[in-house]
Each structure stands twice: as C-alpha cells, then as structure tokens.
Amino acid sequence: MTGANRGIGYAIASQLAERDLHVITTARDAEQASKTAALLGARGLVSSGVCLDVTEPDTITAAVEHVLNEHGRIDVLVNNAGISDGNQRPSSIDMALISRVWQVNVLGAWQCAAAVIPAMRASGYGRIVNLSSTLGSLHHMNRPTEPAYRVSKAALNAVTRVLAAELIDSGILVNAASPGWVRTDLGGPNAPRSVDQGADTPVWLATLPDDGPTGGFFYEREPMEW
Ligand SMILES: NC(=O)c1ccc[n+]([C@@H]2O[C@H](COP(=O)([O-])OP(=O)(O)OC[C@H]3O[C@@H](n4cnc5c(N)ncnc54)[C@H](OP(=O)(O)O)[C@@H]3O)[C@@H](O)[C@H]2O)c1
C-alpha cells in the first residue's frame, strides 16, 4: 500500500495486518517505510517496508518486482498516497500546483494499479482500493475550495470505473472509498473522524469476497453519489 507511514495509510496498514495480511508498507522515504514495518512488527504483525514514490515510475516498478521476487504474488493494492492544494481558488491556482496534485492523486494511483494488474491477472485474484474523497463527488461539488484536489479525486473515481470495466470477470475488484473527514496532517485537527474510522471502508474493500462489488464508490461501506 502507498503512503503507509502516517495518517489513514498507517491505520489501513495496521488493520490489514491485523487481518493476517502480509502488508508491504511503502513510503517515499525508505527509512520511513522500514520504520513503519518495524512499528507493525513490534505489535506482532507481519509487514515489510519498501520505498515507493508514486511520482517516480522507477520506484513503482522496482517495488513491484521486489514484492513479486520475495512473495510471488500481490493480492491487494491500496492507493492511499495523496496530497491537497489547500486554500486555493479554481480561477487563480497555479497550474504547476494542479500538476503536482494530479501527478500524485491521479497518475500515481493509476500507474501503481497498472503495475500490479499483470500479477493479479496471473493469479486470478486482486483487490484495488483507491482513496478518493467526498470532495471528489460531482454530486456534492458545490464549493470552490481545494479545486485541484477535488478535480483529481473526481478523476481518480473515473480511473476506478474504467479499470473496473476492463477487469470485469478477472477476479480483480476495483473500488473507490471516501474515508470521510479524518484527523490527519491533511484533514487537520478539527476533523470529526479518527484514522481508524477512516480506514474501515478501505479495509473492507481490500478484503471483499469474490462476489463483492466492483467499480463502486463507497463511504461507511455504503455506495455514495459520484
Ligand atoms: N484526511 C481526510 O480527511 C481525508 C478525506 C478524504 C480523503 N482522504 C484521502 O486519504 C488519503 C490519505 O490521507 P491522509 O489524510 O492520511 O493524508 P496525510 O496524513 O497527509 O498522509 C499522506 C500520505 O501520502 C504520502 N504521499 C504523499 N505524496 C506521496 C508520493 N509522491 N509518493 C508516495 N507517498 C506519498 C505521504 O507520505 P510522506 O510522509 O512522505 O509525505 C503520507 O504517507 C489521501 O489519498 C487523501 O486524499 C483524506
């Protein structure tokens, strides 16, 4: 999973490891990745740290190769890494900032999915979970704040749909999750939800049974408006 070193990502990694998955805690800083795995290890959970920056394609390729060499399979990908543009307005935001948000939230997640799908196809099993946001819902998009973030999450939802359509009947389920507004560095201290609450729906989607949904967008384990 990407961005496992803090926030909702660490909570998802913990909850998946508690369900006996061997979690690969990737982080863009190699030391952070190893420290995160060690933290889980100290709690008796099985985990390994691997360096992966979603904006550096070589690190994605290397991480996937490493995991396949060590473990022979990849069952789950959680695209958790994400950044926001914060207090911007759509008419005045710097295009370079939009591009940075797009690189991480859309292209990074898309590339990670493309990198693991061949191995998932080979085993006939896969769960891909994209950390989206209620802010990316077109239905709810009636405010101008965080414009690059909103647009990127709407695009990530579209990536979820096209991947799910391609992978129908392959055994690979692709879904998007809104964690709600969560107390993290990104969400800020006033958010009402804990990281464990935010992690619940992504973890549920990561461990769906074979007849589970695909191509959906979920909040609190229920479908939400696109
Ligand atoms: N918090 C909320 O209220 C909320 C609401 C809706 C959706 N979400 C989504 O949930 C996900 C996690 O959010 P969070 O609140 O836990 O954020 P966070 O605390 O700011 O953590 C973000 C994580 O993403 C990683 N990351 C950033 N750029 C990366 C890159 N280029 N490559 C790899 N990892 C990178 C960060 O790693 P570093 O430590 O190296 O920076 C960090 O691990 C995001 O996709 C976010 O959009 C959050």
XYZ file of C-alpha atoms and ligand atoms in Angstrom:
274
model
C 0.000 0.000 0.000
C 1.153 3.539 -0.747
C 1.710 6.293 1.809
C 1.636 3.777 4.674
C 3.865 5.757 7.010
C 1.279 8.075 8.555
C -2.349 9.161 8.700
C -5.081 6.969 7.260
C -2.448 4.913 5.417
C -0.863 3.705 8.648
C -4.299 2.822 10.050
C -5.176 0.847 6.896
C -1.815 -0.972 7.070
C -2.463 -1.823 10.744
C -5.991 -3.086 10.147
C -4.947 -5.199 7.157
C -2.034 -6.694 9.104
C -4.421 -7.438 11.988
C -6.427 -9.478 9.442
C -3.274 -11.569 8.826
C -2.262 -9.995 5.534
C 1.477 -9.503 4.982
C 1.408 -5.752 4.424
C 4.071 -4.061 2.319
C 4.305 -0.610 3.868
C 5.578 1.608 1.098
C 6.652 5.193 1.667
C 8.596 7.600 -0.489
C 11.307 7.731 2.166
C 12.986 4.308 2.512
C 13.743 4.843 6.203
C 10.090 5.751 6.875
C 8.967 2.604 5.049
C 11.222 0.406 7.201
C 10.286 2.217 10.419
C 6.594 1.715 9.665
C 7.099 -2.002 9.074
C 9.105 -2.202 12.300
C 6.311 -0.462 14.237
C 3.836 -3.052 12.997
C 6.359 -5.819 13.658
C 6.714 -4.669 17.273
C 2.965 -5.297 17.618
C 3.402 -8.874 16.349
C 2.094 -8.021 12.862
C 3.751 -9.182 9.630
C 4.981 -6.401 7.408
C 7.887 -5.281 5.198
C 8.944 -1.783 4.242
C 9.656 -0.822 0.631
C 10.487 2.582 -0.854
C 7.923 3.857 -3.384
C 7.241 7.391 -4.568
C 4.123 7.375 -6.736
C 5.564 10.206 -8.873
C 8.735 8.179 -9.622
C 7.812 5.370 -12.048
C 11.139 3.577 -11.480
C 10.366 3.181 -7.779
C 6.941 1.702 -8.610
C 8.486 -0.844 -10.984
C 11.248 -1.699 -8.525
C 8.823 -2.080 -5.617
C 6.515 -4.406 -7.559
C 9.459 -6.506 -8.788
C 10.826 -6.731 -5.252
C 7.489 -7.855 -3.798
C 6.961 -10.451 -6.546
C 10.501 -11.818 -6.076
C 10.056 -12.033 -2.304
C 6.438 -13.157 -2.076
C 5.403 -14.356 -5.543
C 2.071 -12.506 -5.566
C 0.278 -9.251 -4.888
C -3.305 -9.668 -3.720
C -4.193 -6.119 -2.709
C -3.209 -2.612 -3.757
C -4.344 0.315 -1.629
C -3.709 3.593 -3.449
C -3.654 5.788 -0.364
C -0.932 8.371 -1.128
C -2.489 11.768 -1.676
C -1.853 15.493 -1.426
C -4.067 18.572 -1.463
C -3.724 22.075 -2.859
C -5.346 23.510 0.267
C -6.701 27.027 0.291
C -6.800 27.788 -3.452
C -9.408 29.056 -5.881
C -10.068 27.462 -9.288
C -9.650 30.752 -11.201
C -6.302 31.720 -9.671
C -4.494 28.488 -8.738
C -1.017 27.985 -10.177
C -1.063 25.351 -12.936
C 2.175 23.881 -11.542
C 0.367 23.117 -8.268
C -2.517 21.488 -10.151
C 0.053 19.375 -11.964
C 1.709 18.219 -8.701
C -1.640 17.195 -7.207
C -2.587 15.428 -10.460
C 0.747 13.569 -10.569
C 0.254 12.102 -7.091
C -3.505 11.634 -6.821
C -4.348 10.520 -10.359
C -1.311 9.407 -12.353
C 0.460 7.926 -9.325
C -2.509 5.781 -8.361
C -3.190 4.822 -11.981
C 0.433 3.785 -12.547
C 0.531 1.705 -9.357
C -2.623 -0.089 -10.489
C -1.175 -0.747 -13.944
C 1.993 -2.102 -12.329
C 0.232 -4.705 -10.158
C -2.545 -5.796 -12.540
C -0.421 -8.282 -14.570
C 0.438 -10.213 -11.374
C -3.167 -10.053 -10.195
C -4.377 -11.309 -13.578
C -1.897 -14.196 -13.378
C -3.299 -15.308 -10.025
C -6.922 -14.514 -10.929
C -7.316 -12.529 -7.718
C -6.963 -8.881 -6.809
C -8.431 -6.036 -4.807
C -7.581 -2.461 -5.767
C -8.769 0.321 -3.477
C -8.425 3.966 -4.440
C -8.596 6.511 -1.595
C -10.957 9.061 -3.031
C -12.891 11.756 -1.193
C -16.370 13.174 -0.792
C -14.728 16.345 -2.167
C -14.304 14.457 -5.452
C -18.021 13.705 -5.765
C -19.527 15.759 -8.622
C -22.891 15.390 -6.894
C -21.561 17.202 -3.802
C -19.198 19.596 -5.626
C -20.790 22.951 -4.861
C -17.817 24.731 -3.235
C -14.636 26.130 -4.867
C -12.149 25.148 -2.132
C -9.237 22.756 -2.803
C -10.019 22.792 -6.548
C -7.092 20.688 -7.753
C -7.770 18.115 -5.036
C -11.483 17.907 -5.904
C -10.815 17.546 -9.627
C -8.090 14.954 -9.003
C -10.374 12.811 -6.851
C -13.175 13.031 -9.443
C -10.606 11.822 -11.983
C -9.481 9.051 -9.642
C -13.107 7.941 -9.458
C -13.133 7.797 -13.263
C -9.925 5.755 -13.234
C -11.679 3.383 -10.821
C -14.581 2.977 -13.253
C -12.521 2.304 -16.384
C -10.204 -0.155 -14.617
C -13.169 -1.992 -13.109
C -14.816 -2.165 -16.557
C -11.651 -3.606 -18.117
C -11.172 -6.117 -15.306
C -14.733 -7.375 -15.067
C -14.779 -11.168 -14.564
C -10.986 -11.251 -13.998
C -11.247 -11.814 -10.227
C -9.894 -8.289 -9.668
C -12.285 -5.894 -7.918
C -11.562 -2.158 -8.210
C -13.344 0.330 -5.958
C -13.011 3.857 -4.590
C -13.502 4.825 -0.950
C -14.218 8.056 0.825
C -12.785 7.855 4.357
C -14.826 10.873 5.465
C -13.198 13.906 7.072
C -10.370 12.450 9.173
C -7.926 13.938 11.718
C -4.562 13.730 9.902
C -1.957 16.175 8.623
C -4.138 16.517 5.506
C -7.521 16.592 7.259
C -6.413 18.848 10.128
C -7.164 18.656 13.852
C -10.862 19.639 13.642
C -11.975 16.661 11.583
C -14.603 14.546 13.350
C -13.281 11.109 12.386
C -10.327 9.089 13.696
C -7.852 7.384 11.355
C -9.312 4.012 12.361
C -12.796 5.145 11.342
C -11.370 6.467 8.054
C -9.593 3.166 7.415
C -12.665 0.982 7.896
C -14.221 1.269 4.408
C -10.891 0.949 2.525
C -10.056 -2.166 4.572
C -13.493 -3.628 3.874
C -12.976 -3.038 0.127
C -9.467 -4.534 0.303
C -10.847 -7.757 1.758
C -14.082 -8.151 -0.251
C -15.317 -11.655 -1.008
C -15.233 -12.807 -4.641
C -18.860 -11.783 -5.193
C -18.212 -8.279 -3.835
C -18.851 -5.077 -5.785
C -16.540 -3.578 -8.383
C -16.474 -0.128 -9.974
C -18.150 1.458 -6.942
C -17.602 4.483 -4.716
C -18.242 3.838 -1.023
C -18.469 5.753 2.246
C -19.097 3.882 5.502
C -19.410 0.670 3.442
C -22.395 2.128 1.532
C -22.485 3.368 -2.087
C -22.141 7.124 -2.388
C -23.040 9.541 -5.174
C -20.391 10.057 -7.859
N -7.836 13.196 5.981
C -9.009 13.354 5.362
O -9.935 13.991 5.873
C -9.235 12.714 4.003
C -10.524 12.844 3.458
C -10.772 12.265 2.212
C -9.785 11.558 1.568
N -8.546 11.448 2.122
C -7.523 10.713 1.359
O -6.948 9.705 2.156
C -5.586 9.502 1.765
C -4.687 9.612 2.976
O -4.863 10.909 3.507
P -4.309 11.359 4.943
O -5.305 12.272 5.496
O -3.871 10.169 5.715
O -3.055 12.241 4.479
P -1.633 12.512 5.186
O -1.702 12.280 6.637
O -1.218 13.854 4.678
O -0.716 11.366 4.537
C -0.495 11.379 3.162
C 0.366 10.186 2.820
O 0.606 10.228 1.403
C 2.011 10.083 1.208
N 2.468 10.683 -0.034
C 2.356 11.961 -0.446
N 2.972 12.123 -1.635
C 3.469 10.896 -1.979
C 4.201 10.401 -3.081
N 4.571 11.195 -4.100
N 4.516 9.093 -3.109
C 4.176 8.274 -2.088
N 3.516 8.684 -0.997
C 3.167 9.990 -0.956
C 2.622 10.771 2.417
O 3.982 10.408 2.557
P 5.095 11.418 3.215
O 5.039 11.186 4.691
O 6.367 11.003 2.574
O 4.682 12.823 2.831
C 1.738 10.216 3.508
O 2.096 8.914 3.840
C -5.296 10.547 0.680
O -5.428 9.985 -0.598
C -6.371 11.588 0.917
O -6.671 12.326 -0.235
C -8.253 12.012 3.321
